[in-house]
mmCIF file of C-alpha atoms in Angstrom:
data_model
loop_
_atom_site.group_PDB
_atom_site.id
_atom_site.type_symbol
_atom_site.label_atom_id
_atom_site.label_comp_id
_atom_site.label_asym_id
_atom_site.label_seq_id
_atom_site.Cartn_x
_atom_site.Cartn_y
_atom_site.Cartn_z
ATOM 1 C CA MET A 1 39.728 106.728 141.463
ATOM 2 C CA LYS A 2 42.204 103.610 141.769
ATOM 3 C CA HIS A 3 40.437 102.114 138.811
ATOM 4 C CA ILE A 4 40.805 105.146 136.677
ATOM 5 C CA LEU A 5 44.597 105.630 137.553
ATOM 6 C CA THR A 6 45.178 101.915 136.424
ATOM 7 C CA ILE A 7 43.423 102.754 133.104
ATOM 8 C CA ALA A 8 45.405 105.791 132.406
ATOM 9 C CA LEU A 9 48.673 103.938 133.386
ATOM 10 C CA ILE A 10 47.728 101.041 130.711
ATOM 11 C CA SER A 11 47.021 103.794 128.284
ATOM 12 C CA LEU A 12 50.379 105.332 128.854
ATOM 13 C CA LEU A 13 52.137 102.108 128.527
ATOM 14 C CA ASN A 14 50.510 101.161 125.341
ATOM 15 C CA SER A 15 51.220 104.738 123.842
ATOM 16 C CA ALA A 16 54.997 104.344 124.881
ATOM 17 C CA ASN A 17 55.158 100.933 123.279
ATOM 18 C CA ALA A 18 53.236 102.015 120.146
ATOM 19 C CA GLN A 19 55.304 102.048 116.766
ATOM 20 C CA GLN A 20 56.512 105.580 116.279
ATOM 21 C CA HIS A 21 57.899 105.343 112.717
ATOM 22 C CA GLN A 22 55.991 104.042 109.553
ATOM 23 C CA LEU A 23 56.889 104.017 105.969
ATOM 24 C CA GLN A 24 54.947 105.400 103.126
ATOM 25 C CA LYS A 25 55.289 103.941 99.742
ATOM 26 C CA LEU A 26 55.937 106.850 97.075
ATOM 27 C CA TRP A 27 56.760 104.816 93.866
ATOM 28 C CA GLU A 28 58.023 101.580 92.538
ATOM 29 C CA THR A 29 59.667 100.766 89.059
ATOM 30 C CA ASP A 30 58.084 98.482 86.568
ATOM 31 C CA SER A 31 59.969 94.788 86.764
ATOM 32 C CA ILE A 32 62.726 95.936 84.338
ATOM 33 C CA VAL A 33 65.692 96.050 86.965
ATOM 34 C CA ALA A 34 67.767 93.037 86.352
ATOM 35 C CA ILE A 35 68.157 91.558 89.832
ATOM 36 C CA PRO A 36 69.008 94.786 91.885
ATOM 37 C CA GLU A 37 71.219 93.998 94.932
ATOM 38 C CA SER A 38 72.313 97.588 96.094
ATOM 39 C CA VAL A 39 71.127 100.977 95.701
ATOM 40 C CA LEU A 40 73.326 103.848 96.290
ATOM 41 C CA TYR A 41 71.694 107.481 96.531
ATOM 42 C CA THR A 42 73.488 110.699 95.661
ATOM 43 C CA LYS A 43 72.093 114.325 95.111
ATOM 44 C CA ASP A 44 72.586 113.629 91.412
ATOM 45 C CA GLY A 45 70.670 110.373 91.265
ATOM 46 C CA MET A 46 71.194 106.831 92.078
ATOM 47 C CA PHE A 47 73.237 103.953 91.148
ATOM 48 C CA VAL A 48 71.971 100.539 91.173
ATOM 49 C CA SER A 49 74.032 97.239 91.036
ATOM 50 C CA LEU A 50 72.552 94.692 88.730
ATOM 51 C CA ILE A 51 73.442 90.962 89.223
ATOM 52 C CA ASP A 52 71.287 89.885 86.149
ATOM 53 C CA GLY A 53 72.131 86.142 86.611
ATOM 54 C CA ALA A 54 73.140 83.873 89.364
ATOM 55 C CA PRO A 55 74.226 85.812 92.514
ATOM 56 C CA TRP A 56 77.702 84.248 92.919
ATOM 57 C CA GLU A 57 78.750 83.268 89.387
ATOM 58 C CA ALA A 58 81.194 85.267 87.330
ATOM 59 C CA ASP A 59 78.942 85.101 84.218
ATOM 60 C CA GLY A 60 79.594 88.642 82.785
ATOM 61 C CA LYS A 61 76.051 89.361 83.078
ATOM 62 C CA GLY A 62 76.181 92.053 85.584
ATOM 63 C CA GLY A 63 76.437 95.751 85.458
ATOM 64 C CA ILE A 64 75.561 99.299 86.938
ATOM 65 C CA ALA A 65 72.382 101.167 86.329
ATOM 66 C CA LYS A 66 71.343 104.948 86.906
ATOM 67 C CA ILE A 67 68.094 106.054 87.889
ATOM 68 C CA ASP A 68 66.719 109.569 88.919
ATOM 69 C CA ALA A 69 65.578 109.968 92.526
ATOM 70 C CA ASP A 70 61.963 110.165 91.373
ATOM 71 C CA GLY A 71 62.137 106.609 89.699
ATOM 72 C CA LYS A 72 62.605 107.983 86.238
ATOM 73 C CA ASN A 73 65.129 107.858 83.371
ATOM 74 C CA TYR A 74 66.281 104.403 84.113
ATOM 75 C CA ASN A 75 69.500 103.420 82.338
ATOM 76 C CA GLY A 76 70.109 99.780 82.857
ATOM 77 C CA ASN A 77 73.252 99.611 80.541
ATOM 78 C CA TRP A 78 75.388 102.441 82.250
ATOM 79 C CA ILE A 79 78.091 99.854 82.977
ATOM 80 C CA SER A 80 78.008 96.438 81.764
ATOM 81 C CA GLY A 81 80.487 93.373 81.542
ATOM 82 C CA LEU A 82 80.616 92.853 85.351
ATOM 83 C CA ASN A 83 79.901 89.494 86.942
ATOM 84 C CA ALA A 84 77.613 89.561 90.093
ATOM 85 C CA PRO A 85 78.159 93.111 91.621
ATOM 86 C CA LYS A 86 76.583 93.898 95.042
ATOM 87 C CA GLY A 87 77.556 96.739 97.197
ATOM 88 C CA LEU A 88 78.329 100.170 96.073
ATOM 89 C CA GLY A 89 80.321 103.224 97.419
ATOM 90 C CA ILE A 90 81.402 106.574 96.259
ATOM 91 C CA TYR A 91 84.381 108.855 96.841
ATOM 92 C CA GLY A 92 84.698 111.782 94.665
ATOM 93 C CA ASN A 93 84.341 110.777 91.104
ATOM 94 C CA ASN A 94 85.050 107.095 91.737
ATOM 95 C CA LEU A 95 82.301 104.525 92.127
ATOM 96 C CA TYR A 96 83.207 101.323 93.733
ATOM 97 C CA ALA A 97 81.603 97.991 93.192
ATOM 98 C CA ALA A 98 82.094 94.797 95.103
ATOM 99 C CA ASP A 99 82.154 92.330 92.183
ATOM 100 C CA MET A 100 82.990 88.466 93.417
ATOM 101 C CA GLY A 101 86.732 88.904 93.739
ATOM 102 C CA ASP A 102 87.143 92.408 92.699
ATOM 103 C CA VAL A 103 86.501 95.763 93.699
ATOM 104 C CA VAL A 104 85.764 97.572 90.612
ATOM 105 C CA VAL A 105 86.572 101.369 90.354
ATOM 106 C CA ILE A 106 84.391 103.197 87.782
ATOM 107 C CA ASP A 107 84.843 106.818 86.556
ATOM 108 C CA ILE A 108 81.574 108.303 86.940
ATOM 109 C CA LYS A 109 82.196 111.343 84.490
ATOM 110 C CA LYS A 110 83.117 109.029 81.852
ATOM 111 C CA GLY A 111 81.041 106.344 82.660
ATOM 112 C CA ALA A 112 83.604 103.748 82.235
ATOM 113 C CA ILE A 113 85.488 101.094 84.329
ATOM 114 C CA ALA A 114 88.902 102.873 85.531
ATOM 115 C CA LYS A 115 90.574 99.553 87.222
ATOM 116 C CA LYS A 116 89.807 96.512 89.058
ATOM 117 C CA ILE A 117 91.352 95.771 92.391
ATOM 118 C CA ALA A 118 91.689 92.084 93.105
ATOM 119 C CA ILE A 119 91.173 90.950 96.841
ATOM 120 C CA PRO A 120 93.200 88.187 97.796
ATOM 121 C CA ASP A 121 91.591 84.736 97.727
ATOM 122 C CA ALA A 122 88.012 86.366 97.711
ATOM 123 C CA ASN A 123 85.141 85.192 95.533
ATOM 124 C CA GLY A 124 82.429 86.498 97.713
ATOM 125 C CA LEU A 125 82.631 90.318 98.121
ATOM 126 C CA ASN A 126 79.468 91.736 99.215
ATOM 127 C CA ASP A 127 78.940 95.145 100.475
ATOM 128 C CA ILE A 128 81.288 97.981 100.215
ATOM 129 C CA THR A 129 81.531 101.501 101.985
ATOM 130 C CA VAL A 130 84.132 104.425 101.798
ATOM 131 C CA SER A 131 85.185 106.510 104.675
ATOM 132 C CA ASP A 132 85.261 110.336 104.400
ATOM 133 C CA LYS A 133 88.935 109.883 104.251
ATOM 134 C CA GLY A 134 88.602 107.771 100.923
ATOM 135 C CA ILE A 135 89.444 104.520 102.678
ATOM 136 C CA VAL A 136 87.460 101.716 101.160
ATOM 137 C CA TYR A 137 86.326 98.891 103.161
ATOM 138 C CA VAL A 138 84.697 95.577 101.590
ATOM 139 C CA SER A 139 83.158 92.489 103.149
ATOM 140 C CA ASP A 140 83.653 88.838 101.905
ATOM 141 C CA SER A 141 80.740 87.092 103.219
ATOM 142 C CA ARG A 142 82.009 83.509 102.076
ATOM 143 C CA SER A 143 85.053 83.903 104.031
ATOM 144 C CA GLY A 144 84.039 86.036 107.072
ATOM 145 C CA LYS A 145 86.600 88.873 106.202
ATOM 146 C CA ILE A 146 86.494 92.656 105.937
ATOM 147 C CA TRP A 147 89.251 94.140 103.624
ATOM 148 C CA LYS A 148 90.528 97.684 103.724
ATOM 149 C CA ILE A 149 91.920 99.460 100.668
ATOM 150 C CA GLU A 150 94.114 102.494 101.113
ATOM 151 C CA ASN A 151 95.950 103.928 98.019
ATOM 152 C CA GLY A 152 94.719 100.935 95.926
ATOM 153 C CA ASN A 153 96.166 98.439 98.033
ATOM 154 C CA PRO A 154 94.089 95.969 99.962
ATOM 155 C CA GLN A 155 94.937 94.657 103.392
ATOM 156 C CA LEU A 156 92.912 92.505 105.933
ATOM 157 C CA PHE A 157 91.156 94.378 108.393
ATOM 158 C CA MET A 158 89.016 91.854 110.371
ATOM 159 C CA ASP A 159 88.683 88.028 110.105
ATOM 160 C CA SER A 160 86.244 85.561 111.405
ATOM 161 C CA VAL A 161 83.246 87.934 111.323
ATOM 162 C CA ARG A 162 80.578 85.311 111.162
ATOM 163 C CA GLY A 163 77.731 86.389 108.684
ATOM 164 C CA VAL A 164 79.438 89.572 107.648
ATOM 165 C CA ASN A 165 77.218 91.393 105.204
ATOM 166 C CA GLY A 166 76.493 95.121 105.243
ATOM 167 C CA LEU A 167 79.038 97.743 105.902
ATOM 168 C CA LYS A 168 78.829 101.522 106.711
ATOM 169 C CA ALA A 169 81.696 103.905 107.553
ATOM 170 C CA VAL A 170 80.589 106.544 109.898
ATOM 171 C CA GLY A 171 83.266 108.962 111.105
ATOM 172 C CA ASN A 172 86.138 106.866 112.512
ATOM 173 C CA ASN A 173 83.895 103.816 113.098
ATOM 174 C CA LEU A 174 82.673 100.832 110.674
ATOM 175 C CA LEU A 175 79.286 99.712 111.303
ATOM 176 C CA VAL A 176 78.796 95.929 110.342
ATOM 177 C CA ALA A 177 75.962 93.748 109.869
ATOM 178 C CA ALA A 178 77.155 90.384 111.224
ATOM 179 C CA GLY A 179 74.474 87.830 110.875
ATOM 180 C CA ARG A 180 71.575 89.080 113.204
ATOM 181 C CA SER A 181 74.084 91.326 115.164
ATOM 182 C CA PHE A 182 74.397 94.781 114.485
ATOM 183 C CA ILE A 183 77.817 96.016 115.588
ATOM 184 C CA SER A 184 80.130 98.995 115.579
ATOM 185 C CA VAL A 185 83.976 98.674 115.125
ATOM 186 C CA ASN A 186 86.329 101.381 116.040
ATOM 187 C CA PRO A 187 89.814 102.029 114.427
ATOM 188 C CA GLN A 188 91.407 99.684 117.358
ATOM 189 C CA LYS A 189 88.996 96.926 116.176
ATOM 190 C CA GLN A 190 87.144 96.962 119.345
ATOM 191 C CA ILE A 191 83.532 95.933 118.842
ATOM 192 C CA THR A 192 80.395 97.344 120.438
ATOM 193 C CA LYS A 193 77.111 95.709 119.863
ATOM 194 C CA ILE A 194 74.271 97.849 118.780
ATOM 195 C CA ALA A 195 71.434 95.635 118.508
ATOM 196 C CA GLU A 196 70.409 92.047 117.856
ATOM 197 C CA LEU A 197 67.736 91.752 114.947
ATOM 198 C CA PRO A 198 65.216 89.255 114.247
ATOM 199 C CA MET A 199 66.764 88.237 111.097
ATOM 200 C CA GLY A 200 70.200 88.387 109.475
ATOM 201 C CA LEU A 201 71.129 91.907 108.213
ATOM 202 C CA ASP A 202 71.897 93.144 104.793
ATOM 203 C CA GLY A 203 71.868 96.873 104.338
ATOM 204 C CA ILE A 204 72.678 99.589 106.896
ATOM 205 C CA GLU A 205 71.914 103.295 106.731
ATOM 206 C CA PRO A 206 72.282 105.709 109.738
ATOM 207 C CA ILE A 207 69.633 108.236 109.807
ATOM 208 C CA GLY A 208 71.627 111.149 111.424
ATOM 209 C CA ASN A 209 70.071 111.392 114.828
ATOM 210 C CA GLY A 210 72.045 108.495 116.246
ATOM 211 C CA ASP A 211 69.479 105.766 114.955
ATOM 212 C CA TYR A 212 69.628 103.491 111.908
ATOM 213 C CA LEU A 213 67.642 101.640 109.142
ATOM 214 C CA THR A 214 68.592 98.233 108.228
ATOM 215 C CA THR A 215 67.442 95.617 106.067
ATOM 216 C CA ALA A 216 67.016 91.762 105.864
ATOM 217 C CA TRP A 217 67.167 90.397 102.412
ATOM 218 C CA ASN A 218 64.150 88.111 102.801
ATOM 219 C CA GLY A 219 61.737 91.257 102.971
ATOM 220 C CA PHE A 220 62.044 93.027 106.143
ATOM 221 C CA ILE A 221 63.136 96.745 106.961
ATOM 222 C CA TYR A 222 63.862 97.732 110.451
ATOM 223 C CA TYR A 223 64.293 100.987 112.445
ATOM 224 C CA VAL A 224 67.062 100.628 115.036
ATOM 225 C CA TYR A 225 67.337 102.919 117.995
ATOM 226 C CA ALA A 226 70.754 104.109 119.309
ATOM 227 C CA ASP A 227 69.767 102.202 122.398
ATOM 228 C CA GLY A 228 69.058 98.926 120.624
ATOM 229 C CA ARG A 229 65.417 98.976 120.339
ATOM 230 C CA VAL A 230 64.196 97.622 117.074
ATOM 231 C CA GLU A 231 60.808 98.253 115.236
ATOM 232 C CA THR A 232 59.765 96.444 111.972
ATOM 233 C CA LEU A 233 58.860 98.819 109.463
ATOM 234 C CA LEU A 234 58.142 96.858 106.604
ATOM 235 C CA ASP A 235 57.488 93.071 105.741
ATOM 236 C CA THR A 236 57.078 92.016 102.144
ATOM 237 C CA THR A 237 57.559 88.324 102.506
ATOM 238 C CA LYS A 238 53.907 87.683 101.426
ATOM 239 C CA GLU A 239 54.450 89.690 98.275
ATOM 240 C CA LYS A 240 57.663 87.528 97.521
ATOM 241 C CA LYS A 241 59.677 90.994 97.503
ATOM 242 C CA ASN A 242 63.071 91.143 98.841
ATOM 243 C CA THR A 243 64.586 94.065 100.361
ATOM 244 C CA ALA A 244 68.233 94.031 99.735
ATOM 245 C CA ASP A 245 71.010 96.856 100.515
ATOM 246 C CA LEU A 246 69.015 100.059 100.697
ATOM 247 C CA GLY A 247 69.862 103.788 99.729
ATOM 248 C CA TYR A 248 68.801 106.678 101.652
ATOM 249 C CA ASP A 249 68.324 110.218 101.336
ATOM 250 C CA PRO A 250 68.915 111.817 104.896
ATOM 251 C CA VAL A 251 67.329 115.148 103.950
ATOM 252 C CA LYS A 252 64.083 114.191 102.523
ATOM 253 C CA LYS A 253 64.067 110.776 104.523
ATOM 254 C CA ILE A 254 63.480 108.637 101.556
ATOM 255 C CA LEU A 255 64.437 105.156 101.575
ATOM 256 C CA TYR A 256 65.285 103.459 98.088
ATOM 257 C CA VAL A 257 65.072 99.721 98.122
ATOM 258 C CA PRO A 258 66.171 97.119 95.770
ATOM 259 C CA THR A 259 63.767 94.130 95.647
ATOM 260 C CA PHE A 260 66.044 91.486 94.053
ATOM 261 C CA ASN A 261 64.006 88.802 92.497
ATOM 262 C CA ALA A 262 61.209 91.089 92.046
ATOM 263 C CA LYS A 263 63.402 93.110 89.615
ATOM 264 C CA THR A 264 62.102 96.623 90.877
ATOM 265 C CA VAL A 265 63.343 99.545 93.002
ATOM 266 C CA ALA A 266 60.850 101.043 95.361
ATOM 267 C CA ALA A 267 60.943 104.379 97.311
ATOM 268 C CA TYR A 268 59.414 104.787 100.680
ATOM 269 C CA GLN A 269 58.876 108.080 102.802
ATOM 270 C CA LEU A 270 60.146 107.744 106.479
ATOM 271 C CA LYS A 271 57.623 109.028 109.041
#
């Protein structure tokens, strides 16, 4: 009887420790996407930032592409003449792109650059996010700073954030990828650590149930529970495919992943 109970307990523990979430690949574009760094999902399709050159050079080769949520109707020339654009954010009719030392504001309806907001002494702008109040946050990975833009005016929000990369505004808080640390910052700039990840983080997307999806640029996608537990959902390092700043459809639970050097965008169903 004792032996039977022991076996039952082991089975129960193994079941509890088993991975609860998986990714099913839905589609992947051909290798025609010119070094995609970030995907921003919207109900009307997706925007993709294209570096199309060296990742930290102001070479004028970069741009923004548009693509349908099913991977079709790719337009790699929607916006051109940028440098090395990375993170994307949206508010109303404005698309925001982090481009070296500038935040580029794009009029979506016109498909044209409306203006550029220079960030003081910045040349390593990386991710960008916009709160539901229209406040823009942008990370400068080279200086370890996070900037806040209100009414077109940039001001320093946080300094000395080691390894700062991905950002996501959720309610009044700002989710931050700081190296391997995944943290939340409140309006008083108090920091709460959510989790420690195996690799340095890139993209962040809340799922809507208190949990999160995160990426590590070199080829990993993680599921992060609200209590800090971490599951590895995807490892594409053997395929030499990066997993940069992802987009996410919270209704259909589909991830859209830019593969950077592999020059594709791939879609995965979260299960």
